[in-house]
Amino acid sequence: MSEKYLLEMEGIRKSFPGVIALKQANLRLRPGTVHALMGENGAGKSTLMKCLFGIYKKDSGSIRIDGSEVNFSSPKDALDHGVAMVHQELNQVMHQNVMENIWLGRYPEKNGFIDNKKMYEDTKAALDELEIDIDPNTLIKDISVSMRQMLEICRAVSYRARILVLDEPTSSLADDEVEHLFRILNKLCANGTGVIYISHKMDEIKRIADDITIMRDGQWVSTDSASALTKEEIIKRMVAREMSQQYPDKTNTPGKKLLEVSHLSGKYKPACKDVSFTLRAGEILGIAGLDGAGKTELLETIFGIRECKEGSIRKDGELFEKHNPRYSIQKGLSLVTEERHKTGIFPYGTVRFNMLISNMKNYNEKFFLSDKKIDQDTDKMISSMHIRTAGHDALIKNLSGGNQQKVILGRWLLTEPMILLLDEPTRGIDVGSKYEIYELIIQLAAEGKGILMVSSEMPELIGICDRILVMSSGQLAGTLERGKDFGGVDGEQQTIMKLATKYV
């Protein structure tokens, strides 16, 4: 019966050139509840929500709010009717400040001019309501990814939306920030807001969700009370197969010294400080730490994106003479960045273009590029990485987040690196795709490559790494080793957290 649902989406179909994204998708949201929407990358979750939000026009099916049919022509139309969405990939104006981003497109005016005083006061009130401590005048480019995520949620809430869609809202949040978000959601639900929550994190879903809808291959699979489903049953329905273990068996064996980092410090804050470690051939070396601990800064300083103040880097005993990305690539290093949408993909480029952009010199044949070799390498990576795409010429922006990540990994593998720097390589990726990426990482290490991997998910690091470096306030606080320090996951996480707060 329509009257008990805030939102009803029934029989939604949506196709793009060469691919059917949604076949028969359904979702019913009750007021005052958190409804988890789950499925593998490419299952159609984000596409379904974009049909609701007016980004895509559905081909068929019905969307009803409070029993009345709606078809939003644009995101502005959806926002005007009380539907707000926070996307997985952040869309902010980096050189504007917090308050300008929150009120973008709806600045308060006075006598025909922007009323900055009112905008500041309204922003402060919105931030205070959600217990977010930041100056409204702070530039977005100077803010951490996790704080930017919270500000996007604040912007959505500021519309006083009755339906709030959150797509992977905790992908960049630390544990305490996740708790903060959950307090916000509980407050919103108490006021009757319905929340659609897209996430792959099982523990979060079981904690926060009232209902769970599972999708697979663009179709509705099931909707149940969250309390009625086990994690194992959710995974089985998502991937349509049993998954007997969360992490693959390790087949790699660390060998000789491959990369030596000595007393490395970045020049500009935030920066790593006096960090020294060794990465061995065939080793998966994890980097853990709280948000702002300097994990990303360490990778970017090694790769040459960030300027080095002091310290040295050696590969196979040979000192790095230069400090820039081009030189690092020549020396066999590659970097998969944390924010794939901002620094990883060319959204309006094809899968083929995004796959080959770092390796074009290998396709030169006199004055032309070898289309045959390009197609062969693209096919090879699409097949080996299990990338779901309509073909070479599909725009990468139309792929799911997980498949975009696989394209980026494939891009760097074509450069044949010996050392891979991976910054949150499974962020926003479903359990099935995560397992495939874990298998790939372990396989690469077994081939003798060195893997340096940042992750905010401690069980992930414990599950696949040989050693874990723990960062705290830019410094190396300690190192844990498989077989010596890896025993019970709970104990290891406590040890990591203790080291992560060592210099805070």
XYZ file of C-alpha atoms in Angstrom:
504
model
C 0.000 0.000 0.000
C 1.409 3.333 -1.072
C 0.560 5.257 2.075
C 3.127 3.492 4.264
C 6.042 4.210 1.935
C 7.839 7.510 1.497
C 9.350 6.387 -1.818
C 8.414 3.610 -4.257
C 10.474 2.719 -7.330
C 9.043 -0.147 -9.359
C 10.137 -1.852 -12.601
C 12.815 0.730 -13.399
C 14.668 0.122 -16.674
C 17.611 2.106 -18.002
C 19.957 1.377 -20.902
C 23.046 3.041 -22.347
C 24.583 2.392 -25.777
C 25.602 -1.256 -25.769
C 24.558 -2.084 -22.200
C 21.371 -2.494 -20.152
C 22.153 -0.973 -16.756
C 18.769 -1.587 -15.086
C 16.321 -4.331 -16.048
C 13.687 -4.605 -13.321
C 14.838 -2.548 -10.347
C 12.623 -1.971 -7.294
C 13.016 -0.121 -4.009
C 10.580 0.931 -1.284
C 11.644 3.335 1.446
C 9.767 3.745 4.719
C 9.817 7.169 6.436
C 12.173 7.505 9.398
C 14.314 4.517 8.366
C 17.747 3.788 6.900
C 17.384 1.548 3.837
C 20.630 -0.092 2.688
C 21.013 -0.628 -1.067
C 23.601 -3.326 -1.738
C 25.137 -5.166 -4.672
C 28.414 -5.674 -6.515
C 29.962 -2.848 -8.507
C 27.973 -2.676 -11.729
C 24.821 -4.063 -10.085
C 23.001 -0.792 -10.874
C 22.751 0.838 -7.432
C 24.126 4.251 -8.378
C 22.294 4.186 -11.725
C 18.992 3.577 -9.930
C 19.624 6.509 -7.599
C 20.612 8.756 -10.507
C 17.259 7.927 -12.115
C 15.579 9.057 -8.904
C 17.695 12.208 -8.649
C 17.076 13.414 -12.203
C 20.601 12.810 -13.520
C 19.345 10.019 -15.792
C 15.934 9.662 -17.406
C 14.543 6.171 -16.844
C 13.355 4.233 -19.903
C 10.335 2.772 -18.105
C 8.917 2.026 -14.666
C 7.412 4.266 -12.009
C 8.721 6.487 -9.209
C 6.277 7.631 -6.513
C 6.803 9.861 -3.483
C 4.004 9.751 -0.923
C 1.997 7.833 -3.529
C 2.263 10.519 -6.229
C 4.117 9.854 -9.492
C 7.277 11.965 -9.995
C 9.799 12.294 -12.833
C 12.502 14.797 -11.954
C 14.068 16.535 -14.937
C 17.275 17.540 -13.133
C 19.008 17.367 -9.744
C 17.711 20.876 -8.997
C 14.183 19.635 -9.632
C 14.788 16.738 -7.214
C 16.258 19.032 -4.546
C 13.313 21.399 -4.877
C 11.039 18.429 -4.140
C 12.936 17.260 -1.053
C 15.293 14.634 -2.520
C 19.042 15.116 -1.895
C 21.970 12.913 -2.893
C 25.613 12.752 -1.771
C 27.645 11.098 -4.511
C 30.500 8.671 -4.012
C 32.833 10.940 -5.963
C 32.927 14.394 -4.384
C 31.901 17.295 -6.618
C 33.138 20.480 -5.001
C 34.653 23.754 -6.189
C 38.138 23.406 -4.764
C 39.092 27.107 -4.825
C 35.940 28.276 -3.089
C 35.377 28.169 0.646
C 33.117 25.991 2.766
C 30.095 28.304 2.843
C 30.260 29.035 -0.899
C 30.203 25.294 -1.599
C 27.322 24.582 0.779
C 25.116 27.316 -0.725
C 26.344 26.974 -4.312
C 23.566 27.964 -6.725
C 21.371 29.438 -3.981
C 23.415 32.209 -2.379
C 21.388 34.502 -0.074
C 21.023 37.984 -1.531
C 20.491 41.480 -0.218
C 19.767 44.437 -2.509
C 20.846 42.396 -5.534
C 24.179 41.325 -4.044
C 25.330 38.177 -2.241
C 24.711 38.553 1.484
C 27.988 37.137 2.851
C 27.052 37.905 6.458
C 23.846 35.842 6.258
C 25.625 33.080 4.320
C 28.265 32.847 7.056
C 25.635 32.757 9.819
C 23.516 30.150 7.987
C 26.586 28.012 7.348
C 27.684 28.231 10.977
C 24.196 27.187 12.083
C 24.163 24.223 9.664
C 27.625 23.102 10.778
C 26.760 23.468 14.459
C 23.546 21.448 13.998
C 25.627 18.552 12.663
C 28.484 19.113 15.149
C 31.017 19.826 12.382
C 33.855 21.990 13.651
C 35.306 24.043 10.794
C 35.515 27.723 9.831
C 33.043 28.531 7.007
C 35.769 30.628 5.333
C 38.179 27.688 4.945
C 39.010 26.848 1.322
C 37.911 23.381 0.193
C 41.367 22.661 -1.280
C 42.864 22.962 2.218
C 40.506 20.381 3.765
C 40.994 16.618 4.138
C 38.945 14.223 2.008
C 37.056 13.000 5.092
C 36.023 16.522 6.110
C 34.970 17.265 2.527
C 32.758 14.167 2.707
C 31.095 15.481 5.888
C 30.569 18.886 4.247
C 28.809 17.256 1.278
C 26.465 15.575 3.752
C 25.937 18.933 5.479
C 25.092 20.514 2.106
C 22.510 17.819 1.383
C 20.960 18.123 4.844
C 20.751 21.922 4.433
C 18.061 21.377 1.771
C 15.828 19.917 4.528
C 15.332 16.897 2.287
C 12.792 14.222 3.215
C 14.726 11.647 1.186
C 18.521 11.541 1.542
C 20.671 9.281 -0.653
C 24.212 8.538 0.556
C 26.508 6.718 -1.905
C 29.476 5.184 -0.025
C 29.397 7.965 2.620
C 32.080 6.454 4.874
C 34.639 5.501 2.214
C 36.971 8.281 3.416
C 35.922 8.500 7.077
C 37.860 7.387 10.143
C 36.074 5.363 12.852
C 35.192 8.381 15.012
C 33.829 10.210 11.950
C 31.670 7.196 11.100
C 30.184 7.353 14.596
C 29.545 11.066 14.042
C 27.739 10.318 10.769
C 25.582 7.674 12.442
C 24.512 10.197 15.097
C 23.475 12.567 12.300
C 21.469 9.831 10.554
C 19.704 8.831 13.774
C 18.719 12.466 14.316
C 17.406 12.792 10.743
C 15.411 9.555 10.967
C 13.868 10.674 14.256
C 12.440 13.639 12.310
C 10.929 11.366 9.626
C 13.644 11.568 6.954
C 14.133 8.425 4.887
C 17.773 7.549 4.143
C 18.975 5.349 1.275
C 22.436 4.123 2.239
C 24.733 2.579 -0.389
C 27.748 0.809 1.090
C 29.822 -2.346 0.847
C 30.811 -2.290 4.513
C 28.887 -5.120 6.145
C 29.498 -4.127 9.761
C 28.153 -0.625 9.108
C 25.112 -1.934 7.281
C 24.219 -4.316 10.085
C 24.542 -1.483 12.614
C 22.703 1.355 10.891
C 20.191 -0.178 8.445
C 16.552 -1.024 9.124
C 15.928 -2.644 5.720
C 18.227 -4.057 3.038
C 17.565 -4.260 -0.698
C 20.018 -6.332 -2.731
C 20.568 -5.887 -6.487
C 22.454 -8.010 -8.977
C 23.058 -7.381 -12.692
C 20.635 -4.453 -12.797
C 17.769 -6.347 -11.172
C 16.088 -6.484 -7.785
C 17.028 -9.640 -5.867
C 15.419 -9.194 -2.440
C 14.303 -6.796 0.288
C 14.386 -7.876 3.923
C 14.688 -6.518 7.427
C 18.378 -6.012 8.224
C 18.007 -8.128 11.343
C 16.825 -11.085 9.248
C 20.010 -11.323 7.139
C 23.457 -12.587 8.062
C 26.589 -11.185 6.398
C 27.088 -14.515 4.648
C 23.556 -14.463 3.208
C 23.974 -10.860 2.003
C 27.220 -11.745 0.206
C 25.700 -14.877 -1.319
C 22.775 -12.896 -2.744
C 25.073 -10.131 -4.029
C 27.526 -12.351 -5.874
C 25.248 -15.371 -6.557
C 27.912 -17.710 -5.210
C 29.374 -18.860 -1.917
C 32.491 -17.045 -0.701
C 34.252 -19.388 1.692
C 36.915 -16.884 2.746
C 37.285 -13.116 2.778
C 40.956 -13.004 1.733
C 42.812 -15.205 -0.779
C 45.604 -17.537 0.277
C 48.970 -15.801 0.170
C 51.411 -17.178 -2.404
C 54.039 -14.423 -2.287
C 57.387 -14.633 -0.487
C 59.347 -11.439 0.286
C 62.908 -11.525 -1.077
C 65.742 -9.047 -1.616
C 65.620 -5.336 -0.805
C 63.854 -3.489 -3.608
C 63.108 0.017 -2.291
C 64.919 1.800 0.542
C 63.465 5.011 1.963
C 65.755 6.830 4.409
C 64.798 9.783 6.646
C 62.265 11.069 4.090
C 60.501 14.346 4.910
C 58.132 16.404 2.775
C 58.722 20.113 2.243
C 55.210 21.493 2.687
C 52.591 20.640 5.312
C 50.858 18.271 5.632
C 53.947 16.140 5.190
C 55.685 12.951 6.242
C 58.521 13.465 8.718
C 61.787 11.509 8.926
C 60.315 8.235 7.634
C 62.599 5.265 6.978
C 61.662 1.751 5.806
C 62.565 -0.987 3.344
C 60.261 -2.661 0.801
C 61.306 -6.099 -0.447
C 60.664 -7.713 -3.807
C 57.574 -9.901 -3.511
C 56.354 -8.076 -0.400
C 52.996 -6.468 0.329
C 53.768 -3.667 2.780
C 50.707 -1.962 4.286
C 50.448 1.559 5.656
C 47.921 2.192 8.432
C 47.028 5.260 10.480
C 44.286 7.704 11.332
C 43.016 10.287 8.848
C 45.660 13.000 8.512
C 48.470 10.698 9.693
C 50.476 11.304 6.499
C 49.783 8.031 4.658
C 48.884 9.613 1.322
C 51.569 12.266 1.765
C 54.200 9.532 2.152
C 53.199 7.820 -1.112
C 53.044 11.114 -3.005
C 56.455 12.184 -1.683
C 58.015 8.877 -2.757
C 56.438 9.193 -6.223
C 57.528 12.820 -6.595
C 54.148 14.562 -6.596
C 55.082 16.267 -3.328
C 58.404 18.052 -2.967
C 60.994 16.370 -0.780
C 62.686 18.415 1.953
C 65.293 15.841 2.935
C 66.007 12.143 2.842
C 66.818 9.645 0.096
C 65.178 6.931 -2.004
C 67.017 3.952 -3.486
C 65.772 1.242 -5.821
C 67.933 -1.886 -6.085
C 70.594 0.097 -4.228
C 70.658 2.892 -6.838
C 70.005 6.411 -5.510
C 67.161 8.397 -7.087
C 68.837 11.397 -8.740
C 65.606 13.245 -9.484
C 62.334 13.689 -7.638
C 59.364 13.868 -9.982
C 56.652 11.492 -11.331
C 58.219 11.114 -14.793
C 61.513 9.957 -13.288
C 59.676 7.626 -10.873
C 57.795 5.982 -13.757
C 61.094 5.518 -15.634
C 62.454 3.794 -12.524
C 59.536 1.354 -12.459
C 57.209 2.994 -9.918
C 53.469 3.504 -10.371
C 50.867 5.280 -8.217
C 47.145 4.542 -7.956
C 45.723 7.630 -6.243
C 43.075 7.769 -3.506
C 40.542 9.949 -5.362
C 40.080 8.219 -8.707
C 37.517 10.765 -9.955
C 39.720 13.769 -9.158
C 43.200 12.453 -9.933
C 42.782 9.029 -11.553
C 40.429 9.014 -14.534
C 39.667 11.175 -17.545
C 35.864 10.978 -17.147
C 35.002 11.909 -20.731
C 37.631 9.609 -22.176
C 36.972 6.048 -23.300
C 38.044 2.906 -21.456
C 40.681 2.454 -24.177
C 42.078 5.976 -23.712
C 42.134 5.736 -19.905
C 43.815 2.333 -20.050
C 46.668 3.407 -22.322
C 47.354 7.048 -21.450
C 50.448 6.268 -19.303
C 51.981 3.933 -21.886
C 51.485 5.610 -25.272
C 55.191 5.574 -26.173
C 55.036 1.775 -26.499
C 52.501 2.003 -29.338
C 54.523 4.294 -31.628
C 55.100 2.961 -35.135
C 56.968 5.640 -37.042
C 54.420 8.497 -37.287
C 51.346 6.585 -36.120
C 50.046 4.583 -33.190
C 49.532 0.841 -33.589
C 45.774 0.353 -33.257
C 46.264 -3.404 -33.363
C 48.622 -3.445 -30.371
C 46.453 -0.927 -28.491
C 43.371 -3.110 -28.997
C 45.267 -6.248 -27.974
C 46.471 -4.675 -24.710
C 43.049 -3.208 -23.950
C 41.380 -6.596 -24.532
C 44.016 -8.290 -22.389
C 43.404 -5.982 -19.435
C 39.598 -6.015 -19.731
C 39.717 -9.815 -19.683
C 42.343 -10.319 -16.977
C 40.874 -7.642 -14.674
C 37.265 -8.813 -15.251
C 36.214 -5.255 -16.182
C 32.500 -4.895 -16.912
C 32.193 -2.572 -19.889
C 30.224 -2.359 -23.116
C 33.536 -2.185 -24.986
C 36.717 -0.207 -25.646
C 34.867 2.937 -26.620
C 32.546 3.124 -23.601
C 33.081 6.324 -21.603
C 34.779 5.500 -18.323
C 32.415 7.809 -16.442
C 29.598 5.356 -17.255
C 31.408 2.476 -15.511
C 30.848 1.656 -11.851
C 33.431 2.867 -9.332
C 34.960 -0.580 -8.973
C 35.366 -1.025 -12.712
C 36.913 2.442 -13.004
C 39.441 1.376 -10.362
C 40.269 -1.762 -12.331
C 40.917 0.335 -15.455
C 43.372 2.491 -13.470
C 45.156 -0.583 -12.133
C 45.301 -2.013 -15.655
C 46.737 1.267 -16.944
C 49.675 1.065 -14.566
C 50.262 -2.659 -15.083
C 50.799 -1.963 -18.789
C 53.817 0.186 -17.816
C 55.289 -3.002 -16.291
C 56.222 -1.455 -12.930
C 58.337 -3.202 -10.311
C 56.872 -1.154 -7.442
C 53.165 -0.303 -7.081
C 52.082 2.448 -4.699
C 48.391 1.833 -4.001
C 46.383 4.474 -2.108
C 43.069 2.968 -0.918
C 42.874 0.558 -3.897
C 39.555 -0.995 -2.781
C 37.764 2.170 -1.621
C 34.086 1.976 -2.576
C 34.404 -1.501 -4.101
C 32.111 -4.454 -3.377
C 33.201 -7.671 -1.674
C 33.423 -9.692 -4.896
C 35.554 -7.104 -6.697
C 37.666 -6.603 -3.572
C 38.519 -10.294 -3.555
C 39.583 -10.090 -7.206
C 41.816 -7.093 -6.468
C 43.323 -8.885 -3.439
C 44.088 -11.848 -5.713
C 45.718 -9.508 -8.229
C 47.849 -7.794 -5.547
C 49.028 -11.147 -4.152
C 49.724 -12.434 -7.678
C 51.798 -9.334 -8.514
C 53.785 -9.778 -5.316
C 54.294 -13.486 -6.145
C 55.818 -12.325 -9.464
C 58.423 -10.376 -7.500
C 56.891 -6.905 -7.524
C 56.888 -4.738 -4.391
C 53.517 -3.425 -3.203
C 53.181 -0.417 -0.884
C 49.510 -0.159 0.055
C 47.597 2.444 2.063
C 44.230 1.399 3.486
C 41.886 2.780 6.124
C 40.435 -0.732 6.612
C 42.589 -2.485 9.189
C 41.184 -6.007 8.584
C 42.150 -5.608 4.912
C 45.760 -4.776 5.788
C 45.929 -7.625 8.281
C 44.375 -9.999 5.738
C 46.808 -9.543 2.835
C 49.959 -7.716 4.016
C 53.303 -9.178 5.068
C 54.129 -6.172 7.233
C 52.235 -3.034 8.281
C 53.793 0.383 8.847
C 51.736 2.516 11.244
C 51.827 6.296 10.749
C 51.011 8.892 13.398
C 51.070 12.659 12.740
C 53.374 12.212 9.746
C 55.838 9.971 11.575
C 56.448 6.235 11.530
C 55.138 4.997 14.885
C 55.868 1.275 14.512
C 55.900 -1.816 12.312
C 53.922 -5.057 12.628
C 55.039 -8.296 10.962
C 53.044 -11.308 9.760
C 53.776 -14.425 11.769
C 55.149 -12.381 14.642
C 52.563 -9.705 15.355
C 49.639 -11.032 13.298
C 47.527 -13.342 15.460
C 43.970 -12.364 16.294
C 42.380 -9.580 14.256
C 40.903 -7.791 17.278
C 44.246 -7.695 19.090
C 46.063 -6.504 15.972
C 43.582 -3.680 15.443
C 44.063 -2.548 19.041
C 47.840 -2.564 18.538
C 47.521 -0.558 15.315
C 45.232 1.993 16.993
C 47.640 2.357 19.919
C 50.526 3.071 17.535
C 48.342 5.351 15.370
C 47.787 7.667 18.362
C 51.416 7.599 19.529
C 52.287 11.122 18.346
C 48.804 12.667 18.333
